[in-house]
Amino acid sequence: MDNIKEFADIVKNSRKIVFFGGAGVSTESGIPDFRSVDGLYNQQWDYPPETILSHTFFEKHTEEFYRFYQAKMNCLNAKPNAVHLKLAELEAEGKLSAVVTQNIDGLHQAGGSKKVYELHGSVHRNYCTKCGKFFDSAYVFAQENVPYCDSCGELIKPDVVLYEEGLNDEIVEGAVRAISECDTLIIGGTSLNVYPAAGMIRYFRGNSLVIINKSPTQYDRNADLLICRNIGEVFTGI
């Protein structure tokens, strides 16, 4: 428990924290990640998830894309866990200035966080590819397969960043600014293998870099505190 106590002390003495998180945060709420033993890469599909969740596949194999998307990206019943709730609490206390997430499930907002930079978008926002009409996630997941606009009849696309697509410039700028201005950066539940998102932590110039992840990351040697444990357990302990 010593490293959890050290983590708690860092949080207590910090004035401007940014949390940078990945799939390991969502798995605490029962949402599978891509690369774990039980993740999507180890489930049987005709194509690997990276292929299915690409811009090209969405355009050329829309029906197969949505068959996978509706089966595996439906997180509407997932609830915020201890990590989401603690981060919202730290924000309310004025200690945490922003959450930067690679997740698309919206659980940080559901848990109470206000300042969230969603690098890869959100399943909760969906738009008609022609007229731009907004549709919530309940509408998209309720369709038997490909969802179409109820106004103009054209295809609806989730507002998530697919492989081959670029990140939103405004969100990236906000996330980089937050990371560069914080005194403590907590990286949690991410392998730091997905770029350009993972490269953003290079902008950190603060005092304490904390990495909480069950498996090693390429930035472990740079950490002031490294905790190789379940992130939910760590956050429950502070």
Coordinates of C-alpha atoms in Angstrom, one line a residue:
M1 CA 0.0 0.0 0.0
D2 CA 3.0 2.3 0.3
N3 CA 2.8 3.5 -3.3
I4 CA -0.9 4.3 -2.9
K5 CA 0.0 6.4 0.1
E6 CA 2.7 8.2 -1.9
F7 CA 0.1 8.7 -4.7
A8 CA -2.3 10.2 -2.1
D9 CA 0.4 12.5 -0.9
I10 CA 1.1 13.7 -4.4
V11 CA -2.6 14.4 -5.0
K12 CA -2.9 16.2 -1.7
N13 CA 0.1 18.5 -2.4
S14 CA -0.9 19.2 -6.1
R15 CA -2.7 22.4 -7.1
K16 CA -3.3 21.7 -10.8
I17 CA -3.8 18.0 -11.8
V18 CA -4.5 16.7 -15.3
F19 CA -5.6 13.1 -15.7
F20 CA -4.7 11.3 -19.0
G21 CA -6.6 8.1 -19.3
G22 CA -7.3 5.1 -21.6
A23 CA -9.2 1.9 -21.8
G24 CA -8.1 0.6 -18.4
V25 CA -10.4 3.2 -16.8
S26 CA -13.4 1.9 -18.8
T27 CA -12.8 -1.8 -18.1
E28 CA -13.5 -1.0 -14.4
S29 CA -17.1 -0.3 -15.7
G30 CA -17.3 -3.6 -17.7
I31 CA -16.3 -2.1 -21.1
P32 CA -13.8 -4.4 -22.9
D33 CA -10.5 -2.9 -24.2
F34 CA -8.8 -3.8 -27.4
R35 CA -5.6 -5.5 -26.2
S36 CA -6.2 -7.3 -23.0
V37 CA -6.6 -11.1 -22.8
D38 CA -10.4 -10.6 -22.8
G39 CA -10.3 -7.6 -25.2
L40 CA -11.7 -7.2 -28.6
Y41 CA -8.5 -8.4 -30.4
N42 CA -9.1 -11.8 -28.9
Q43 CA -12.7 -12.2 -30.0
Q44 CA -13.7 -13.8 -33.3
W45 CA -14.6 -11.5 -36.1
D46 CA -14.0 -11.7 -39.9
Y47 CA -11.7 -8.6 -39.6
P48 CA -9.5 -7.3 -36.8
P49 CA -11.1 -4.4 -34.9
E50 CA -8.5 -1.9 -36.2
T51 CA -9.7 -2.7 -39.7
I52 CA -13.4 -2.5 -38.9
L53 CA -13.0 0.8 -37.0
S54 CA -11.3 2.5 -39.9
H55 CA -12.6 5.3 -42.2
T56 CA -12.1 3.1 -45.3
F57 CA -14.1 0.2 -43.8
F58 CA -16.9 2.5 -42.7
E59 CA -17.3 3.8 -46.2
K60 CA -16.9 0.5 -48.1
H61 CA -18.4 -2.0 -45.6
T62 CA -20.9 0.1 -43.7
E63 CA -23.2 -2.8 -42.8
E64 CA -20.3 -4.9 -41.4
F65 CA -19.0 -1.8 -39.6
Y66 CA -22.3 -1.2 -37.8
R67 CA -22.8 -4.9 -37.0
F68 CA -19.5 -4.7 -35.0
Y69 CA -20.2 -1.2 -33.7
Q70 CA -23.6 -2.0 -32.4
A71 CA -22.4 -5.2 -30.8
K72 CA -19.2 -4.0 -29.2
M73 CA -19.4 -0.3 -28.8
N74 CA -22.7 -0.2 -27.0
C75 CA -21.8 1.1 -23.5
L76 CA -25.2 2.7 -22.6
N77 CA -25.7 0.5 -19.6
A78 CA -22.2 1.1 -18.2
K79 CA -21.9 3.2 -15.0
P80 CA -19.1 5.5 -13.8
N81 CA -16.7 3.7 -11.5
A82 CA -14.4 4.8 -8.6
V83 CA -11.9 6.4 -10.9
H84 CA -14.5 8.6 -12.7
L85 CA -16.1 9.6 -9.4
K86 CA -12.8 10.5 -7.7
L87 CA -11.7 12.6 -10.6
A88 CA -15.0 14.5 -10.5
E89 CA -14.5 15.0 -6.8
L90 CA -11.0 16.4 -7.3
E91 CA -12.3 18.7 -10.0
A92 CA -15.0 20.0 -7.7
E93 CA -12.4 20.6 -5.0
G94 CA -10.4 22.7 -7.5
K95 CA -7.4 20.3 -7.7
L96 CA -8.0 18.8 -11.1
S97 CA -8.1 21.1 -14.1
A98 CA -8.9 18.6 -16.9
V99 CA -9.4 15.1 -17.9
V100 CA -7.9 14.0 -21.2
T101 CA -9.3 10.7 -22.4
Q102 CA -8.9 8.3 -25.2
N103 CA -12.2 6.7 -24.3
I104 CA -15.4 7.3 -26.2
D105 CA -18.0 6.1 -23.6
G106 CA -18.8 9.4 -22.0
L107 CA -18.4 8.0 -18.5
H108 CA -16.2 10.8 -17.2
Q109 CA -19.1 13.3 -17.8
A110 CA -21.6 10.8 -16.4
G111 CA -19.4 10.6 -13.3
G112 CA -19.5 14.4 -12.9
S113 CA -16.4 15.7 -14.6
K114 CA -17.0 19.0 -16.4
K115 CA -13.7 19.7 -18.3
V116 CA -13.1 16.6 -20.5
Y117 CA -11.1 16.5 -23.7
E118 CA -12.3 13.5 -25.6
L119 CA -9.5 12.9 -28.1
H120 CA -11.3 10.1 -29.9
G121 CA -14.8 11.5 -29.8
S122 CA -17.9 10.0 -28.3
V123 CA -20.5 7.4 -29.0
H124 CA -23.1 9.8 -27.6
R125 CA -22.8 12.1 -30.6
N126 CA -23.9 11.0 -34.0
Y127 CA -24.6 13.1 -37.1
C128 CA -26.2 12.7 -40.5
T129 CA -23.4 12.7 -43.2
K130 CA -25.6 14.9 -45.4
C131 CA -27.7 17.4 -43.4
G132 CA -25.7 17.2 -40.1
K133 CA -28.7 16.4 -37.9
F134 CA -27.7 15.2 -34.5
F135 CA -28.8 11.8 -33.1
D136 CA -28.1 10.4 -29.7
S137 CA -26.5 7.0 -29.0
A138 CA -29.9 5.5 -28.1
Y139 CA -31.2 6.1 -31.6
V140 CA -28.1 4.6 -33.2
F141 CA -28.0 1.5 -31.1
A142 CA -31.7 0.9 -31.4
Q143 CA -31.5 0.4 -35.2
E144 CA -31.3 -3.2 -36.5
N145 CA -28.2 -2.3 -38.5
V146 CA -27.2 0.8 -40.5
P147 CA -28.8 3.9 -39.0
Y148 CA -30.2 6.5 -41.4
C149 CA -31.3 10.1 -40.9
D150 CA -35.1 10.4 -40.2
S151 CA -35.1 13.7 -42.0
C152 CA -33.2 13.2 -45.2
G153 CA -32.6 9.5 -45.3
E154 CA -28.8 9.6 -45.5
L155 CA -26.3 7.7 -43.5
I156 CA -25.5 8.5 -39.9
K157 CA -21.9 8.5 -38.6
P158 CA -20.8 8.3 -35.0
D159 CA -18.7 11.3 -33.9
V160 CA -15.8 9.0 -33.1
V161 CA -12.3 9.3 -34.6
L162 CA -11.8 6.2 -36.7
Y163 CA -8.4 4.9 -37.8
E164 CA -7.2 7.0 -40.8
E165 CA -8.9 10.0 -39.4
G166 CA -7.3 13.0 -37.7
L167 CA -8.0 14.3 -34.3
N168 CA -10.0 17.5 -33.7
D169 CA -7.6 20.4 -33.7
E170 CA -9.5 22.4 -31.0
I171 CA -9.6 19.4 -28.7
V172 CA -5.9 18.6 -29.2
E173 CA -4.9 22.2 -28.5
G174 CA -7.0 22.3 -25.3
A175 CA -5.6 19.0 -24.1
V176 CA -2.0 20.0 -24.9
R177 CA -2.5 23.4 -23.1
A178 CA -3.9 21.6 -20.0
I179 CA -1.0 19.1 -19.9
S180 CA 1.6 21.8 -20.4
E181 CA 0.2 24.0 -17.6
C182 CA -0.4 21.3 -14.9
D183 CA 1.9 20.6 -11.9
T184 CA 0.9 16.9 -11.8
L185 CA 0.1 14.6 -14.6
I186 CA -1.6 11.3 -13.8
I187 CA -1.6 8.7 -16.6
G188 CA -3.9 5.9 -15.9
G189 CA -5.2 2.8 -17.7
T190 CA -3.4 3.2 -21.0
S191 CA -0.6 1.4 -22.7
L192 CA 0.5 4.7 -24.4
N193 CA 0.8 2.9 -27.7
V194 CA -1.8 4.9 -29.6
Y195 CA -0.6 8.0 -31.4
P196 CA -0.9 10.9 -31.8
A197 CA -2.7 10.9 -28.4
A198 CA 0.2 9.2 -26.5
G199 CA 2.7 11.8 -27.8
M200 CA 0.8 14.6 -25.9
I201 CA 2.4 13.7 -22.6
R202 CA 5.7 15.1 -23.9
Y203 CA 4.3 18.5 -23.3
F204 CA 4.3 18.0 -19.5
R205 CA 6.7 20.3 -17.7
G206 CA 5.3 20.0 -14.1
N207 CA 6.6 18.4 -10.9
S208 CA 5.1 14.9 -10.7
L209 CA 4.4 12.4 -13.4
V210 CA 2.4 9.4 -12.1
I211 CA 1.8 6.3 -14.2
I212 CA -0.8 3.8 -13.1
N213 CA -1.1 0.8 -15.4
K214 CA -1.0 -3.0 -14.9
S215 CA 1.4 -3.5 -17.8
P216 CA 4.6 -1.6 -18.7
T217 CA 4.6 1.5 -20.9
Q218 CA 7.4 3.1 -22.8
Y219 CA 7.3 6.1 -20.5
D220 CA 7.7 4.2 -17.2
R221 CA 11.3 5.3 -16.8
N222 CA 10.2 9.0 -16.9
A223 CA 7.7 8.5 -14.0
D224 CA 8.2 10.0 -10.6
L225 CA 5.8 7.4 -9.3
L226 CA 5.0 4.1 -11.1
I227 CA 2.1 2.0 -9.8
C228 CA 1.6 -1.3 -11.6
R229 CA -1.8 -2.1 -10.2
N230 CA -5.5 -2.0 -11.0
I231 CA -6.4 1.6 -11.4
G232 CA -9.7 1.2 -9.6
E233 CA -8.0 -0.2 -6.6
V234 CA -5.5 2.7 -6.5
F235 CA -8.2 5.4 -6.7
T236 CA -10.3 3.7 -4.1
G237 CA -7.4 3.9 -1.8
I238 CA -7.0 7.6 -1.8

